[in-house]
């Protein structure tokens, strides 16, 4: 419980990953910090529900091992990332096509491995005998062009990508001369999954950053569920820093008011809520449009796919955008002898029968015996990033008042963590505190 008449140097409103990453940096610099969280748990969007021995993420969390903030954020040393291997399978024309895995460490080998990762082959013994000459990625020449384009992105620094002309992503992909089948068969479903944007209205700069991350790393999940990441950050804070079940109702530069726990005085306030809650507390802050997302979790006795791969639907033949046997990627998420299949619909919850029929088609197996464990719909899931999008929105509103969160950056875990870092730095500079003060420019995040 929060003591009445509490005081801290900095009050952070919201214990999502942005607020927690800022708190970690502030406390490490010796600044007394209190984090107030309205929910009874930390993590914000990154929460994991436990049902019958299954660990079900509220969101269909896809990370990449190349997100720089996963390495740079203090407190995340214990984070175990479970990779999708092979990274991606594309379902098209009733077949699975794979993006072949590189043989060496992908990140270290950079451009070359990005190019090699794009060779495709049909999946499974049934289809191997009748391998088609073309795949959703097109023929050999198309694949070579795509590989070269990805390799170039992998080798381009984020600053250069952010200086490129900005168009809606779909338009930019075609403008670069890539064949329509490569765009529609591979890049569109991949970017839909990475950006939660089926129509690719996202800024081409943000799409390039997402493709760059994909080309430089591996798609992965946090072992144990999405909640592990914020829990690691919270556990690394001094005891008594985080207070859950405390809703903030008003903020100023010197105090916050809570619904049931009185007022906390301070020298600075950092708003680390979602965009809408931030605008409720500080009218005038921008509320972006959002992409809505539904995540469905099913249990089966037999895994419908042999590999821990992310399966993308290139044909848009049903409501599911992408799906995976999550218990293959991270066995800790399902009890022994059961398979956990998690699927993402980029929209409102569809008819359950349509989902099961589509999954039967995607996996090529009956889904009649599957049990629905949970359906999570988030209407304001991911802030949309149409052009023009500023991925480095100011985090300092005025001395004593700061704002961070994915909506100030890119709408990803990487963006949320990086915005927390930027905000902590701005607070420390204004307070004249901590080792980060005055130590030059932050490196640019990808
Ligand atoms: C369905 C879905 C799928 C996603 N998929 C991906 C993905 O594949 N890859 C990826 O990188 N990212 C993905 N994201 C985005 C990612 O989860 C978010 O960018 C990130 O978790 C946002 O963190 P945050 O700290 O900015 O905000 P949040 O997690 O929203 O945290 C804000 C916190 O503030 C608290 N709060 C709000 N108002 C108050 C108040 N008045 N008083 C006190 N506390 C308050 C909230 O309870 C919450 O805990 C997805 C998100 C969703 C919803």
Coordinates of C-alpha atoms and ligand atoms in Angstrom, one line a residue:
X1 CA 0.0 0.0 0.0
X2 CA 1.1 3.5 -0.7
X3 CA 1.6 5.7 2.3
X4 CA -0.4 9.0 2.4
X5 CA 1.7 12.1 1.9
X6 CA 4.4 10.0 0.1
X7 CA 7.2 11.8 -1.6
X8 CA 9.7 10.7 -4.3
X9 CA 12.0 12.5 -6.7
X10 CA 10.1 11.0 -9.7
X11 CA 6.7 9.5 -10.0
X12 CA 6.1 7.2 -13.0
X13 CA 2.5 6.6 -13.9
X14 CA 2.1 3.1 -15.5
X15 CA 4.1 -0.1 -15.0
X16 CA 4.2 -1.3 -18.6
X17 CA 7.6 -2.0 -20.1
X18 CA 8.2 1.7 -20.9
X19 CA 7.6 2.9 -17.3
X20 CA 9.6 0.0 -15.8
X21 CA 12.5 0.5 -18.1
X22 CA 12.6 4.2 -17.2
X23 CA 12.3 3.3 -13.5
X24 CA 15.3 1.0 -13.7
X25 CA 17.5 3.7 -15.3
X26 CA 16.4 6.3 -12.8
X27 CA 16.9 4.2 -9.7
X28 CA 20.3 3.1 -11.0
X29 CA 21.2 6.8 -11.2
X30 CA 20.3 7.2 -7.5
X31 CA 17.0 9.0 -8.1
X32 CA 14.2 7.9 -5.7
X33 CA 11.3 6.7 -7.9
X34 CA 7.8 5.5 -7.3
X35 CA 5.9 3.6 -10.0
X36 CA 2.1 3.8 -9.7
X37 CA 0.1 1.2 -11.7
X38 CA -3.7 1.0 -11.9
X39 CA -3.9 -2.7 -12.6
X40 CA -3.3 -5.3 -9.9
X41 CA -0.2 -6.5 -11.8
X42 CA 2.7 -5.0 -13.7
X43 CA 3.3 -5.4 -17.5
X44 CA 0.5 -3.5 -19.1
X45 CA -0.2 -5.1 -22.5
X46 CA 2.5 -7.8 -21.8
X47 CA 0.4 -10.0 -19.5
X48 CA 0.1 -13.8 -19.4
X49 CA -3.0 -15.6 -18.3
X50 CA -2.7 -19.1 -16.7
X51 CA -5.4 -21.6 -17.7
X52 CA -5.2 -25.4 -16.9
X53 CA -1.4 -25.4 -17.0
X54 CA -1.3 -23.3 -20.2
X55 CA 0.4 -19.8 -20.2
X56 CA -1.6 -17.6 -22.6
X57 CA -0.4 -14.2 -23.7
X58 CA -3.0 -11.5 -24.0
X59 CA -1.2 -10.3 -27.1
X60 CA 0.4 -12.4 -29.9
X61 CA 3.9 -11.3 -28.9
X62 CA 6.5 -11.5 -31.6
X63 CA 10.0 -10.2 -30.7
X64 CA 13.2 -10.3 -32.7
X65 CA 16.5 -11.2 -31.2
X66 CA 17.9 -8.1 -33.0
X67 CA 15.8 -5.6 -30.9
X68 CA 18.7 -3.6 -29.4
X69 CA 16.8 -2.6 -26.3
X70 CA 16.4 -6.2 -25.2
X71 CA 20.2 -6.2 -24.8
X72 CA 20.7 -2.6 -23.6
X73 CA 17.9 -2.4 -20.9
X74 CA 19.4 -3.2 -17.5
X75 CA 17.5 -5.9 -15.7
X76 CA 16.8 -8.1 -18.8
X77 CA 19.9 -10.2 -18.5
X78 CA 17.8 -13.2 -17.4
X79 CA 15.5 -13.0 -20.4
X80 CA 15.4 -16.2 -22.4
X81 CA 14.3 -15.8 -26.0
X82 CA 12.9 -18.9 -27.7
X83 CA 13.3 -18.6 -31.5
X84 CA 10.9 -19.7 -34.3
X85 CA 12.8 -22.3 -36.3
X86 CA 12.5 -22.1 -39.2
X87 CA 11.5 -18.5 -38.8
X88 CA 8.6 -18.3 -41.2
X89 CA 6.4 -20.7 -43.2
X90 CA 4.1 -19.3 -45.8
X91 CA 0.8 -21.0 -46.6
X92 CA -0.3 -20.4 -50.2
X93 CA -2.2 -22.5 -52.7
X94 CA -2.8 -25.3 -50.1
X95 CA 0.9 -25.7 -49.5
X96 CA 3.5 -24.7 -47.0
X97 CA 6.6 -22.9 -48.2
X98 CA 9.6 -22.2 -46.0
X99 CA 12.1 -19.5 -45.7
X100 CA 15.3 -21.6 -45.3
X101 CA 17.3 -21.0 -42.2
X102 CA 20.8 -19.7 -42.5
X103 CA 23.5 -22.1 -41.3
X104 CA 25.4 -19.6 -39.2
X105 CA 24.5 -17.0 -36.6
X106 CA 22.3 -14.7 -38.6
X107 CA 22.9 -11.5 -36.8
X108 CA 26.6 -11.7 -36.9
X109 CA 26.7 -12.6 -40.6
X110 CA 24.4 -9.7 -41.5
X111 CA 23.6 -9.1 -45.1
X112 CA 24.8 -12.4 -46.5
X113 CA 22.7 -14.5 -44.2
X114 CA 19.7 -12.2 -44.8
X115 CA 20.0 -13.0 -48.5
X116 CA 20.4 -16.7 -47.9
X117 CA 17.4 -16.9 -45.6
X118 CA 15.1 -16.1 -48.4
X119 CA 15.5 -19.3 -50.4
X120 CA 12.3 -21.2 -50.2
X121 CA 11.3 -24.9 -50.4
X122 CA 8.0 -26.7 -50.1
X123 CA 7.4 -28.3 -46.7
X124 CA 7.0 -31.9 -45.8
X125 CA 7.5 -35.3 -47.5
X126 CA 4.0 -35.1 -49.2
X127 CA 4.9 -32.0 -51.1
X128 CA 8.7 -32.5 -51.5
X129 CA 8.2 -34.8 -54.5
X130 CA 6.3 -32.2 -56.4
X131 CA 8.3 -29.1 -55.6
X132 CA 6.9 -26.1 -57.6
X133 CA 9.2 -24.0 -59.6
X134 CA 7.7 -20.9 -58.2
X135 CA 6.6 -20.2 -54.6
X136 CA 4.8 -17.3 -53.0
X137 CA 8.2 -15.5 -53.2
X138 CA 8.3 -16.0 -56.9
X139 CA 10.9 -17.8 -59.0
X140 CA 14.7 -17.9 -58.4
X141 CA 15.3 -14.4 -59.8
X142 CA 12.5 -12.9 -57.7
X143 CA 13.9 -14.6 -54.6
X144 CA 17.4 -13.3 -55.4
X145 CA 16.0 -9.7 -55.7
X146 CA 14.1 -10.1 -52.5
X147 CA 17.1 -11.5 -50.7
X148 CA 19.2 -8.6 -52.0
X149 CA 16.6 -6.0 -50.9
X150 CA 16.5 -7.5 -47.4
X151 CA 20.3 -7.8 -47.2
X152 CA 20.6 -4.1 -48.1
X153 CA 18.0 -3.2 -45.4
X154 CA 19.9 -5.3 -42.8
X155 CA 23.1 -3.4 -43.6
X156 CA 21.5 0.1 -43.6
X157 CA 21.7 2.1 -40.3
X158 CA 18.3 3.1 -38.8
X159 CA 19.2 6.8 -39.2
X160 CA 19.4 6.4 -43.0
X161 CA 16.1 4.5 -43.1
X162 CA 14.4 7.2 -41.1
X163 CA 15.7 9.8 -43.6
X164 CA 14.1 8.1 -46.6
X165 CA 11.0 9.5 -48.4
X166 CA 7.9 8.3 -46.6
X167 CA 4.9 6.5 -48.2
X168 CA 2.3 4.0 -47.0
X169 CA 4.3 0.7 -46.8
X170 CA 2.2 -1.1 -49.5
X171 CA 2.8 1.7 -52.0
X172 CA 6.6 1.9 -51.2
X173 CA 7.1 -1.9 -51.6
X174 CA 5.6 -1.7 -55.2
X175 CA 7.5 1.5 -56.0
X176 CA 10.8 -0.3 -55.3
X177 CA 10.1 -2.6 -58.3
X178 CA 9.6 -5.8 -56.4
X179 CA 7.2 -8.1 -58.2
X180 CA 3.6 -8.2 -57.0
X181 CA 3.8 -11.9 -56.1
X182 CA 6.8 -11.3 -53.9
X183 CA 5.0 -8.4 -52.1
X184 CA 1.7 -10.2 -51.8
X185 CA 3.1 -13.6 -51.2
X186 CA 5.7 -12.8 -48.6
X187 CA 6.3 -9.2 -47.6
X188 CA 2.6 -8.3 -47.1
X189 CA 1.8 -11.3 -44.7
X190 CA 5.2 -10.9 -42.9
X191 CA 4.7 -7.1 -42.4
X192 CA 1.1 -7.6 -41.4
X193 CA 2.3 -9.9 -38.6
X194 CA 5.1 -7.6 -37.5
X195 CA 3.1 -4.4 -37.6
X196 CA -0.5 -5.7 -36.9
X197 CA -1.5 -3.8 -40.0
X198 CA -3.2 -6.0 -42.7
X199 CA -3.5 -3.1 -45.2
X200 CA 0.1 -1.9 -44.8
X201 CA -1.0 1.7 -44.3
X202 CA 2.0 2.0 -41.9
X203 CA 4.8 4.5 -42.8
X204 CA 7.4 2.9 -45.1
X205 CA 10.1 4.0 -42.7
X206 CA 8.6 2.0 -39.8
X207 CA 8.1 -1.0 -42.2
X208 CA 11.7 -0.8 -43.2
X209 CA 12.8 -0.8 -39.5
X210 CA 10.6 -3.9 -39.0
X211 CA 12.0 -5.7 -42.0
X212 CA 15.5 -4.7 -40.9
X213 CA 15.0 -6.3 -37.5
X214 CA 13.6 -9.4 -39.2
X215 CA 16.6 -9.6 -41.5
X216 CA 19.2 -9.1 -38.8
X217 CA 17.8 -11.4 -36.1
X218 CA 15.4 -14.2 -35.4
X219 CA 11.7 -14.0 -34.6
X220 CA 11.3 -15.2 -31.0
X221 CA 9.1 -15.3 -27.9
X222 CA 10.1 -14.7 -24.3
X223 CA 10.3 -18.0 -22.5
X224 CA 7.5 -18.4 -20.0
X225 CA 5.2 -15.8 -21.6
X226 CA 5.1 -12.1 -22.4
X227 CA 4.8 -11.2 -18.6
X228 CA 8.3 -12.4 -17.9
X229 CA 9.8 -9.4 -19.5
X230 CA 8.1 -6.7 -17.3
X231 CA 8.4 -9.0 -14.3
X232 CA 12.2 -9.1 -14.7
X233 CA 12.3 -5.3 -15.0
X234 CA 10.2 -4.9 -11.9
X235 CA 12.2 -7.5 -9.9
X236 CA 15.4 -5.5 -10.6
X237 CA 14.0 -2.3 -8.9
X238 CA 14.6 -1.5 -5.3
X239 CA 11.9 -3.0 -3.0
X240 CA 8.8 -0.8 -2.6
X241 CA 9.3 1.1 -5.9
X242 CA 6.2 -0.3 -7.7
X243 CA 2.7 0.1 -6.3
X244 CA -0.1 -1.8 -8.1
X245 CA -3.8 -1.1 -7.7
X246 CA -3.2 2.7 -7.6
X247 CA -5.0 4.7 -10.3
X248 CA -3.7 8.2 -11.0
X249 CA -6.4 10.7 -11.6
X250 CA -4.4 14.0 -12.1
X251 CA -0.8 15.1 -12.6
X252 CA 1.2 18.3 -12.4
X253 CA 4.9 19.0 -12.4
X254 CA 5.2 18.5 -8.6
X255 CA 2.6 15.9 -7.7
X256 CA 0.2 13.2 -8.7
X257 CA -3.3 12.6 -7.3
X258 CA -4.6 9.1 -7.0
X259 CA -8.2 7.7 -6.9
X260 CA -7.9 6.1 -3.5
X261 CA -4.4 6.7 -2.1
X262 CA -4.1 10.5 -1.8
X263 CA -1.4 12.6 -3.3
X264 CA 2.3 11.9 -4.0
X265 CA 4.6 14.9 -4.2
X266 CA 7.6 14.8 -6.4
X267 CA 10.1 16.8 -8.4
X268 CA 9.1 15.2 -11.8
X269 CA 6.2 13.1 -13.2
X270 CA 6.7 10.7 -16.1
X271 CA 3.5 9.5 -17.8
X272 CA 4.1 5.9 -19.0
X273 CA 0.5 4.9 -19.8
X274 CA -1.0 4.0 -23.2
X275 CA -1.8 7.0 -25.4
X276 CA -5.5 7.3 -24.5
X277 CA -4.9 7.3 -20.7
X278 CA -2.0 9.8 -21.2
X279 CA -4.4 12.2 -23.1
X280 CA -7.0 11.7 -20.4
X281 CA -4.5 12.9 -17.8
X282 CA -3.0 15.6 -20.0
X283 CA -5.7 16.9 -22.5
X284 CA -4.0 18.0 -25.7
X285 CA -1.7 15.0 -26.0
X286 CA -2.2 13.3 -29.3
X287 CA -4.3 10.1 -29.4
X288 CA -3.3 8.1 -32.6
X289 CA -5.7 5.7 -34.4
X290 CA -5.2 2.1 -33.4
X291 CA -5.2 -1.3 -35.0
X292 CA -7.4 -3.8 -33.2
X293 CA -6.2 -7.3 -32.6
X294 CA -7.7 -10.6 -31.5
X295 CA -5.6 -13.5 -30.2
X296 CA -7.1 -17.0 -30.0
X297 CA -5.5 -19.8 -28.0
X298 CA -6.4 -23.5 -28.7
X299 CA -5.3 -26.7 -27.2
X300 CA -4.9 -30.0 -29.1
X301 CA -3.6 -33.4 -28.2
X302 CA -1.4 -33.6 -31.3
X303 CA 0.6 -30.6 -32.6
X304 CA -0.7 -29.8 -36.1
X305 CA 2.8 -28.9 -37.3
X306 CA 6.1 -30.6 -36.7
X307 CA 8.2 -27.4 -36.4
X308 CA 8.3 -24.3 -34.2
X309 CA 7.6 -22.0 -37.1
X310 CA 5.4 -18.9 -37.6
X311 CA 2.8 -19.8 -40.3
X312 CA 1.7 -16.9 -42.4
X313 CA -1.4 -16.9 -44.6
X314 CA -0.3 -15.4 -47.9
X315 CA -3.7 -16.0 -49.6
X316 CA -5.8 -14.1 -47.0
X317 CA -8.3 -17.0 -47.3
X318 CA -9.8 -16.6 -43.8
X319 CA -9.7 -14.5 -40.6
X320 CA -6.4 -15.8 -39.3
X321 CA -3.3 -13.7 -40.3
X322 CA -0.7 -15.9 -38.6
X323 CA -0.6 -18.8 -36.3
X324 CA 2.0 -21.0 -34.6
X325 CA 2.3 -24.1 -32.4
X326 CA 3.5 -22.0 -29.5
X327 CA 4.3 -25.1 -27.3
X328 CA 6.9 -26.1 -29.9
X329 CA 8.6 -22.7 -29.6
X330 CA 8.3 -22.6 -25.9
X331 CA 7.4 -25.9 -24.2
X332 CA 6.9 -24.1 -20.8
X333 CA 3.6 -22.7 -22.1
X334 CA 1.7 -26.0 -22.2
X335 CA 1.3 -29.0 -19.9
X336 CA 2.9 -32.3 -20.9
X337 CA 1.1 -34.1 -23.7
X338 CA -0.9 -31.0 -24.9
X339 CA -0.1 -28.6 -27.7
X340 CA -0.8 -24.9 -27.6
X341 CA -1.8 -23.2 -30.8
X342 CA -2.0 -19.4 -30.8
X343 CA -3.4 -17.5 -33.7
X344 CA -3.8 -13.8 -34.5
X345 CA -6.7 -12.1 -36.2
X346 CA -6.1 -8.5 -37.2
X347 CA -9.5 -7.2 -36.4
X348 CA -12.5 -7.9 -34.1
X349 CA -13.2 -11.5 -32.9
X350 CA -14.6 -13.5 -35.8
X351 CA -17.0 -16.4 -35.8
X352 CA -15.3 -19.3 -33.9
X353 CA -16.3 -21.8 -36.6
X354 CA -14.7 -19.7 -39.3
X355 CA -11.4 -19.6 -37.3
X356 CA -11.4 -23.3 -36.8
X357 CA -12.1 -24.0 -40.5
X358 CA -9.4 -21.6 -41.5
X359 CA -6.9 -23.2 -39.1
X360 CA -7.8 -26.6 -40.5
X361 CA -6.9 -25.3 -43.9
X362 CA -3.7 -23.6 -42.8
X363 CA -2.4 -26.7 -40.9
X364 CA -3.9 -29.3 -43.3
X365 CA -5.5 -31.2 -40.4
X366 CA -8.8 -31.5 -38.7
X367 CA -9.4 -29.0 -35.9
X368 CA -12.7 -30.7 -34.7
X369 CA -11.2 -31.9 -31.4
X370 CA -9.5 -28.6 -30.6
X371 CA -10.4 -26.9 -27.3
X372 CA -10.7 -23.1 -27.2
X373 CA -8.8 -21.9 -24.2
X374 CA -9.2 -18.1 -24.6
X375 CA -10.1 -15.4 -27.0
X376 CA -8.4 -12.0 -26.2
X377 CA -9.6 -9.0 -28.1
X378 CA -7.9 -5.6 -27.7
X379 CA -9.7 -2.8 -29.6
X380 CA -7.0 -0.2 -29.1
X381 CA -4.2 -2.7 -29.4
X382 CA -1.4 -1.2 -31.4
X383 CA -1.0 2.6 -32.2
X384 CA -1.2 3.0 -36.0
X385 CA 1.8 4.6 -37.6
X386 CA 0.6 6.1 -41.0
X387 CA 2.9 8.6 -42.7
X388 CA 4.1 11.0 -41.6
X389 CA 5.1 9.2 -38.5
X390 CA 7.6 10.6 -36.0
X391 CA 9.2 7.7 -34.2
X392 CA 11.1 9.9 -31.9
X393 CA 8.2 12.0 -30.5
X394 CA 9.4 14.4 -27.8
X395 CA 9.3 12.8 -24.3
X396 CA 9.9 16.0 -22.4
X397 CA 6.8 18.2 -22.4
X398 CA 8.2 20.7 -19.9
X399 CA 10.6 20.7 -17.0
X400 CA 9.1 18.3 -14.5
X401 CA 6.6 16.7 -16.9
X402 CA 7.5 13.8 -19.3
X403 CA 5.7 11.2 -21.3
X404 CA 6.9 7.8 -22.7
X405 CA 5.4 4.6 -24.1
X406 CA 5.2 2.8 -27.4
X407 CA 3.0 5.7 -28.8
X408 CA 5.9 8.1 -28.6
X409 CA 8.2 5.8 -30.7
X410 CA 7.4 2.7 -32.8
X411 CA 4.4 0.6 -31.6
X412 CA 6.6 -2.3 -30.5
X413 CA 8.3 -3.6 -27.3
X414 CA 11.5 -2.2 -28.8
X415 CA 9.8 1.2 -29.2
X416 CA 8.3 1.2 -25.7
X417 CA 11.7 0.3 -24.1
X418 CA 13.5 2.9 -26.1
X419 CA 11.0 5.6 -25.2
X420 CA 11.5 4.8 -21.5
X421 CA 15.2 5.2 -22.0
X422 CA 14.8 8.6 -23.7
X423 CA 12.5 9.8 -21.0
X424 CA 14.8 8.7 -18.2
X425 CA 17.6 10.5 -19.8
X426 CA 15.5 13.7 -20.1
X427 CA 14.5 13.5 -16.5
X428 CA 18.0 13.0 -15.3
X429 CA 19.2 15.9 -17.4
X430 CA 16.6 18.2 -15.9
X431 CA 17.3 17.0 -12.3
X432 CA 21.0 17.3 -12.9
X433 CA 21.4 13.8 -11.6
X434 CA 22.9 10.5 -12.5
X435 CA 25.8 9.3 -14.7
X436 CA 23.8 9.7 -17.9
X437 CA 23.6 13.4 -17.5
X438 CA 25.5 15.3 -20.2
X439 CA 27.1 12.2 -21.6
X440 CA 26.4 12.8 -25.3
X441 CA 23.8 11.6 -27.7
X442 CA 21.9 8.3 -27.3
X443 CA 22.6 5.7 -29.9
X444 CA 19.8 5.4 -32.3
X445 CA 17.5 2.4 -31.8
X446 CA 16.4 0.1 -34.6
Ligands
LIG1 C1 -2.7 -7.5 -29.3 C2 -1.3 -6.9 -29.3 C3 -0.3 -7.4 -30.1 C4 1.0 -6.9 -30.1 N1 2.0 -7.5 -30.8 C5 3.3 -7.1 -30.7 C6 4.3 -7.8 -31.3 O1 4.1 -8.8 -31.9 N2 5.6 -7.3 -31.1 C7 5.9 -6.2 -30.4 O2 7.1 -5.8 -30.3 N3 4.9 -5.5 -29.8 C8 3.6 -5.9 -30.0 N4 2.6 -5.2 -29.3 C9 2.9 -3.9 -28.8 C10 3.5 -4.0 -27.4 O3 2.9 -4.9 -26.6 C11 3.4 -2.6 -26.8 O4 4.1 -1.7 -27.6 C12 4.1 -2.5 -25.4 O5 3.8 -3.5 -24.5 C13 3.6 -1.1 -24.8 O6 4.2 -0.9 -23.6 P1 4.0 0.5 -22.8 O7 4.7 0.4 -21.6 O8 4.2 1.6 -23.8 O9 2.4 0.6 -22.5 P2 1.4 -0.4 -21.8 O10 1.8 -1.8 -21.8 O11 0.0 -0.1 -22.3 O12 1.5 0.1 -20.2 C14 0.8 1.2 -19.7 C15 0.4 1.0 -18.3 O13 -0.2 2.1 -17.7 C16 -1.2 1.7 -16.8 N5 -2.1 2.9 -16.6 C17 -2.9 3.5 -17.5 N6 -3.6 4.5 -17.0 C18 -3.2 4.6 -15.7 C19 -3.5 5.4 -14.6 N7 -4.4 6.4 -14.7 N8 -2.9 5.2 -13.4 C20 -2.0 4.2 -13.2 N9 -1.7 3.4 -14.2 C21 -2.2 3.5 -15.5 C22 -1.8 0.6 -17.5 O14 -2.6 -0.2 -16.6 C23 -0.6 -0.2 -18.1 O15 -0.1 -1.1 -17.2 C24 1.3 -5.7 -29.3 C25 0.3 -5.2 -28.6 C26 -1.0 -5.7 -28.5 C27 -2.1 -5.1 -27.7

